[in-house]
Each structure stands twice: as C-alpha cells, then as structure tokens.
C-alpha cells in the first residue's frame, strides 16, 4: 500500500472591493472650488467688519467719561488724583472684545458649516481684528469728540468737562481676533467630522452620510481589503482525496 499524500487546500484569492476606487473618485470631485473658498473668506471678513459699528456704539455707552480741567498754561489735565476712568475704557473694550470674538466664531462655525476650513478661520480672524481697530474704536471715540474740541477752544482756566472715552493701549484691539482664533481651533479639534473641507459635512454626526453610494456593502472609510478571520475561527477541513475513499 502506497503512503497517502497530503492534500493541500486551494489558495484563497481575495478580490479588492469596488468601494475603494469609487470612494476615491467621489472624494476627488467633492472639493469646493477655489472661487467659493475665496468668497467665503472675504465675505465673512466683510460681514464681521460691519458688525464693528454696533460694537463701537456699545463701547461708547459703557465706557465712563473722564473728568478733565483746563489748567491754563498746563493745558487740559485730568481732574482726579487717581483717575480710574482713564483706563476703564481699555478694560471695557477688552471685555466686549472677548464676547465679540466668541460670538462671531460660534456664529461662523454654525452658519457656514459647509465652508469650514482655513479660509473661514482667516476670514473670521481678519474680520474681528479690522472690526475693532478700524471700526469700533474710531466710531466710539468719534462720538462727542466735536463737542469736546469746541470746549477746549473756548474753555477758560479752571473750567471742567467730561471727556469722551478713548483707547490708550494696543492690547484690547487684538483680543477679539485672538479669541476667535482659539474658539475656531478648539471647535475644529473637538469636531468628529472626518473632513472639515468637504462640502455637505454634517457636524456632530461622524462620517458624512449621503456622500457615497448607500448600495455599497462596505462604508467609504473602511480598509480596501477584507477583514481577516477571527482568532477563534477553525480552519476549513481539507477535501477528501482518493485515498480516503472506503474500500470494497
């Protein structure tokens, strides 16, 4: 009797699923055009810049006036040995700037959910900085400035006046842009969206559902190769050979 030869099972060939190339083509064609990216960045900056006007009006109403006196040859001096009103305008602008930067960042993140990305970040930061430095502060200082200048021209020695608020440092002008940059960066870091630069992203819902063919068996973010068998799976028994047939 001849010895039995070991039977080798046929090799298993895995075919790559069709979901990989289809998903890749979809991702390549779903990027927004550069014109929309520029429009979102400049448009966001323009809208936030306009919002600097009500911020300046609010700052002028909240910041206290400064008591001054005409000292004759000494000019116009502050009529208070410890004038806290002198720096109160900077403090109020700092507090308002924190709230302004937080609000514009949250509003941009929620309203422009399909346009999140570096362009939105730059637009919000630039808009917040311009809105405070070139809109809010000049407008807040302009209100009541003409009346103050007229008083200075006609005032006599010993006359007092309440000067309108004025900014005395650069720091408060940078606070809104700094806060907006931090808020948007944290929101992007905490978001579970797989791709912030993909149009139609659904914030808070994981993968962008609806961006791929639902008939595909595998999700678009799975591996290109099938999963390996589990560690407890038993190997398939070999097919019976001629030597295993019962003898007559």
PDB file of C-alpha atoms in Angstrom, residues 62-208:
ATOM      1  CA  UNK A  62     -20.444 101.542  28.676  1.00  0.00           C
ATOM      2  CA  UNK A  63     -17.045 103.212  28.981  1.00  0.00           C
ATOM      3  CA  UNK A  64     -17.118 106.048  31.537  1.00  0.00           C
ATOM      4  CA  UNK A  65     -16.227 109.636  30.653  1.00  0.00           C
ATOM      5  CA  UNK A  66     -13.044 111.199  32.017  1.00  0.00           C
ATOM      6  CA  UNK A  67     -13.245 114.405  34.126  1.00  0.00           C
ATOM      7  CA  UNK A  68     -10.752 116.989  32.860  1.00  0.00           C
ATOM      8  CA  UNK A  69      -9.939 120.581  33.792  1.00  0.00           C
ATOM      9  CA  UNK A  70      -8.366 123.475  31.954  1.00  0.00           C
ATOM     10  CA  UNK A  71      -5.158 124.196  33.866  1.00  0.00           C
ATOM     11  CA  UNK A  72      -4.308 127.291  31.849  1.00  0.00           C
ATOM     12  CA  UNK A  73      -0.638 127.147  30.873  1.00  0.00           C
ATOM     13  CA  UNK A  74      -0.582 123.473  31.855  1.00  0.00           C
ATOM     14  CA  UNK A  75      -3.220 122.643  29.264  1.00  0.00           C
ATOM     15  CA  UNK A  76      -6.053 120.159  29.736  1.00  0.00           C
ATOM     16  CA  UNK A  77      -5.328 117.759  32.583  1.00  0.00           C
ATOM     17  CA  UNK A  78      -7.302 115.063  34.359  1.00  0.00           C
ATOM     18  CA  UNK A  79      -9.252 116.455  37.284  1.00  0.00           C
ATOM     19  CA  UNK A  80      -8.732 113.454  39.570  1.00  0.00           C
ATOM     20  CA  UNK A  81      -5.710 112.317  41.605  1.00  0.00           C
ATOM     21  CA  UNK A  82      -6.464 108.637  40.826  1.00  0.00           C
ATOM     22  CA  UNK A  83      -8.479 108.563  37.607  1.00  0.00           C
ATOM     23  CA  UNK A  84      -9.727 105.021  37.155  1.00  0.00           C
ATOM     24  CA  UNK A  85     -11.892 106.264  34.270  1.00  0.00           C
ATOM     25  CA  UNK A  86      -8.694 106.817  32.311  1.00  0.00           C
ATOM     26  CA  UNK A  87      -8.079 103.081  31.929  1.00  0.00           C
ATOM     27  CA  UNK A  88     -11.692 101.957  32.272  1.00  0.00           C
ATOM     28  CA  UNK A  89     -12.202 102.397  28.518  1.00  0.00           C
ATOM     29  CA  UNK A  90      -9.455  99.852  27.823  1.00  0.00           C
ATOM     30  CA  UNK A  91     -10.974  97.397  30.282  1.00  0.00           C
ATOM     31  CA  UNK A  92     -14.455  97.689  28.817  1.00  0.00           C
ATOM     32  CA  UNK A  93     -13.147  97.192  25.292  1.00  0.00           C
ATOM     33  CA  UNK A  94     -11.258  94.102  26.425  1.00  0.00           C
ATOM     34  CA  UNK A  95     -14.384  92.556  27.938  1.00  0.00           C
ATOM     35  CA  UNK A  96     -16.513  93.434  24.933  1.00  0.00           C
ATOM     36  CA  UNK A  97     -13.805  92.123  22.616  1.00  0.00           C
ATOM     37  CA  UNK A  98     -13.828  88.726  24.342  1.00  0.00           C
ATOM     38  CA  UNK A  99     -17.570  88.422  23.863  1.00  0.00           C
ATOM     39  CA  UNK A 100     -17.393  89.715  20.298  1.00  0.00           C
ATOM     40  CA  UNK A 101     -14.709  87.226  19.265  1.00  0.00           C
ATOM     41  CA  UNK A 102     -16.602  84.355  20.887  1.00  0.00           C
ATOM     42  CA  UNK A 103     -19.905  85.229  19.224  1.00  0.00           C
ATOM     43  CA  UNK A 104     -18.555  85.717  15.699  1.00  0.00           C
ATOM     44  CA  UNK A 105     -16.574  82.473  15.915  1.00  0.00           C
ATOM     45  CA  UNK A 106     -19.571  80.425  17.065  1.00  0.00           C
ATOM     46  CA  UNK A 107     -21.905  82.053  14.532  1.00  0.00           C
ATOM     47  CA  UNK A 108     -19.494  81.416  11.667  1.00  0.00           C
ATOM     48  CA  UNK A 109     -18.972  77.802  12.729  1.00  0.00           C
ATOM     49  CA  UNK A 110     -22.699  77.070  12.887  1.00  0.00           C
ATOM     50  CA  UNK A 111     -23.933  79.103   9.913  1.00  0.00           C
ATOM     51  CA  UNK A 112     -21.121  78.258   7.481  1.00  0.00           C
ATOM     52  CA  UNK A 113     -20.947  74.570   8.333  1.00  0.00           C
ATOM     53  CA  UNK A 114     -20.388  73.644   4.669  1.00  0.00           C
ATOM     54  CA  UNK A 115     -17.420  76.005   4.363  1.00  0.00           C
ATOM     55  CA  UNK A 116     -15.338  75.191   7.394  1.00  0.00           C
ATOM     56  CA  UNK A 117     -11.616  75.233   6.944  1.00  0.00           C
ATOM     57  CA  UNK A 118      -8.600  77.561   6.794  1.00  0.00           C
ATOM     58  CA  UNK A 119     -10.415  80.155   4.666  1.00  0.00           C
ATOM     59  CA  UNK A 120     -13.168  80.517   7.251  1.00  0.00           C
ATOM     60  CA  UNK A 121     -10.616  80.801  10.053  1.00  0.00           C
ATOM     61  CA  UNK A 122      -8.664  83.541   8.259  1.00  0.00           C
ATOM     62  CA  UNK A 123     -11.843  85.411   7.379  1.00  0.00           C
ATOM     63  CA  UNK A 124     -13.138  85.409  10.957  1.00  0.00           C
ATOM     64  CA  UNK A 125      -9.803  86.404  12.491  1.00  0.00           C
ATOM     65  CA  UNK A 126      -9.168  89.170   9.966  1.00  0.00           C
ATOM     66  CA  UNK A 127     -12.725  90.460  10.248  1.00  0.00           C
ATOM     67  CA  UNK A 128     -12.586  90.554  14.042  1.00  0.00           C
ATOM     68  CA  UNK A 129      -9.313  92.471  14.035  1.00  0.00           C
ATOM     69  CA  UNK A 130     -10.458  95.004  11.434  1.00  0.00           C
ATOM     70  CA  UNK A 131     -13.865  95.455  13.082  1.00  0.00           C
ATOM     71  CA  UNK A 132     -12.310  96.558  16.371  1.00  0.00           C
ATOM     72  CA  UNK A 133      -9.269  98.522  15.200  1.00  0.00           C
ATOM     73  CA  UNK A 134     -10.713 100.416  12.242  1.00  0.00           C
ATOM     74  CA  UNK A 135     -14.442 100.487  13.001  1.00  0.00           C
ATOM     75  CA  UNK A 136     -15.373 100.096  16.676  1.00  0.00           C
ATOM     76  CA  UNK A 137     -12.609 102.192  18.272  1.00  0.00           C
ATOM     77  CA  UNK A 138     -12.702 105.133  15.793  1.00  0.00           C
ATOM     78  CA  UNK A 139     -16.508 105.233  15.960  1.00  0.00           C
ATOM     79  CA  UNK A 140     -16.599 105.091  19.760  1.00  0.00           C
ATOM     80  CA  UNK A 141     -14.016 107.864  20.058  1.00  0.00           C
ATOM     81  CA  UNK A 142     -15.706 109.988  17.401  1.00  0.00           C
ATOM     82  CA  UNK A 143     -18.988 110.333  19.285  1.00  0.00           C
ATOM     83  CA  UNK A 144     -18.802 113.500  21.380  1.00  0.00           C
ATOM     84  CA  UNK A 145     -15.344 114.443  20.092  1.00  0.00           C
ATOM     85  CA  UNK A 146     -16.553 117.571  18.260  1.00  0.00           C
ATOM     86  CA  UNK A 147     -18.198 118.964  21.390  1.00  0.00           C
ATOM     87  CA  UNK A 148     -15.061 118.221  23.392  1.00  0.00           C
ATOM     88  CA  UNK A 149     -12.860 120.016  20.882  1.00  0.00           C
ATOM     89  CA  UNK A 150     -15.155 123.047  20.920  1.00  0.00           C
ATOM     90  CA  UNK A 151     -14.951 123.156  24.712  1.00  0.00           C
ATOM     91  CA  UNK A 152     -11.171 123.029  24.587  1.00  0.00           C
ATOM     92  CA  UNK A 153     -11.081 126.018  22.229  1.00  0.00           C
ATOM     93  CA  UNK A 154     -13.384 128.151  24.367  1.00  0.00           C
ATOM     94  CA  UNK A 155     -12.601 126.926  27.883  1.00  0.00           C
ATOM     95  CA  UNK A 156     -11.129 129.257  30.484  1.00  0.00           C
ATOM     96  CA  UNK A 157      -8.738 128.343  33.275  1.00  0.00           C
ATOM     97  CA  UNK A 158     -10.470 126.257  35.909  1.00  0.00           C
ATOM     98  CA  UNK A 159     -13.290 125.057  33.647  1.00  0.00           C
ATOM     99  CA  UNK A 160     -14.141 121.344  33.877  1.00  0.00           C
ATOM    100  CA  UNK A 161     -15.547 118.923  31.348  1.00  0.00           C
ATOM    101  CA  UNK A 162     -16.294 115.206  30.908  1.00  0.00           C
ATOM    102  CA  UNK A 163     -14.147 113.986  28.044  1.00  0.00           C
ATOM    103  CA  UNK A 164     -15.406 111.065  25.928  1.00  0.00           C
ATOM    104  CA  UNK A 165     -13.706 107.683  26.343  1.00  0.00           C
ATOM    105  CA  UNK A 166     -10.530 106.983  24.412  1.00  0.00           C
ATOM    106  CA  UNK A 167      -8.312 103.929  23.961  1.00  0.00           C
ATOM    107  CA  UNK A 168      -4.816 104.137  25.447  1.00  0.00           C
ATOM    108  CA  UNK A 169      -3.251 100.749  24.576  1.00  0.00           C
ATOM    109  CA  UNK A 170      -2.994  98.304  21.688  1.00  0.00           C
ATOM    110  CA  UNK A 171      -3.855  95.120  23.572  1.00  0.00           C
ATOM    111  CA  UNK A 172      -7.660  95.447  23.626  1.00  0.00           C
ATOM    112  CA  UNK A 173      -7.718  95.748  19.834  1.00  0.00           C
ATOM    113  CA  UNK A 174      -6.087  92.328  19.448  1.00  0.00           C
ATOM    114  CA  UNK A 175      -8.311  90.456  21.909  1.00  0.00           C
ATOM    115  CA  UNK A 176     -11.268  89.694  19.560  1.00  0.00           C
ATOM    116  CA  UNK A 177      -9.100  88.190  16.823  1.00  0.00           C
ATOM    117  CA  UNK A 178      -7.151  86.150  19.381  1.00  0.00           C
ATOM    118  CA  UNK A 179     -10.333  84.793  20.992  1.00  0.00           C
ATOM    119  CA  UNK A 180     -11.913  83.971  17.619  1.00  0.00           C
ATOM    120  CA  UNK A 181      -8.818  82.031  16.522  1.00  0.00           C
ATOM    121  CA  UNK A 182      -8.777  79.985  19.743  1.00  0.00           C
ATOM    122  CA  UNK A 183     -12.505  79.203  19.612  1.00  0.00           C
ATOM    123  CA  UNK A 184     -12.468  78.063  15.980  1.00  0.00           C
ATOM    124  CA  UNK A 185      -9.364  75.960  16.554  1.00  0.00           C
ATOM    125  CA  UNK A 186     -10.929  74.222  19.544  1.00  0.00           C
ATOM    126  CA  UNK A 187     -14.179  73.608  17.673  1.00  0.00           C
ATOM    127  CA  UNK A 188     -12.272  72.051  14.784  1.00  0.00           C
ATOM    128  CA  UNK A 189     -10.236  69.900  17.161  1.00  0.00           C
ATOM    129  CA  UNK A 190     -13.284  68.654  19.060  1.00  0.00           C
ATOM    130  CA  UNK A 191     -15.389  68.053  15.959  1.00  0.00           C
ATOM    131  CA  UNK A 192     -15.914  64.421  14.913  1.00  0.00           C
ATOM    132  CA  UNK A 193     -16.346  65.314  11.241  1.00  0.00           C
ATOM    133  CA  UNK A 194     -13.798  63.319   9.225  1.00  0.00           C
ATOM    134  CA  UNK A 195     -13.129  66.141   6.775  1.00  0.00           C
ATOM    135  CA  UNK A 196     -13.922  69.813   7.526  1.00  0.00           C
ATOM    136  CA  UNK A 197     -13.087  70.785   3.952  1.00  0.00           C
ATOM    137  CA  UNK A 198     -15.728  68.533   2.375  1.00  0.00           C
ATOM    138  CA  UNK A 199     -18.936  70.271   1.245  1.00  0.00           C
ATOM    139  CA  UNK A 200     -22.032  68.944   2.942  1.00  0.00           C
ATOM    140  CA  UNK A 201     -20.318  67.880   6.143  1.00  0.00           C
ATOM    141  CA  UNK A 202     -22.781  67.051   8.895  1.00  0.00           C
ATOM    142  CA  UNK A 203     -21.347  68.356  12.173  1.00  0.00           C
ATOM    143  CA  UNK A 204     -21.753  66.090  15.139  1.00  0.00           C
ATOM    144  CA  UNK A 205     -22.797  63.005  13.165  1.00  0.00           C
ATOM    145  CA  UNK A 206     -19.493  61.334  12.409  1.00  0.00           C
ATOM    146  CA  UNK A 207     -18.957  60.381   8.740  1.00  0.00           C
ATOM    147  CA  UNK A 208     -20.599  62.473   6.062  1.00  0.00           C
TER     148      UNK A 208
END
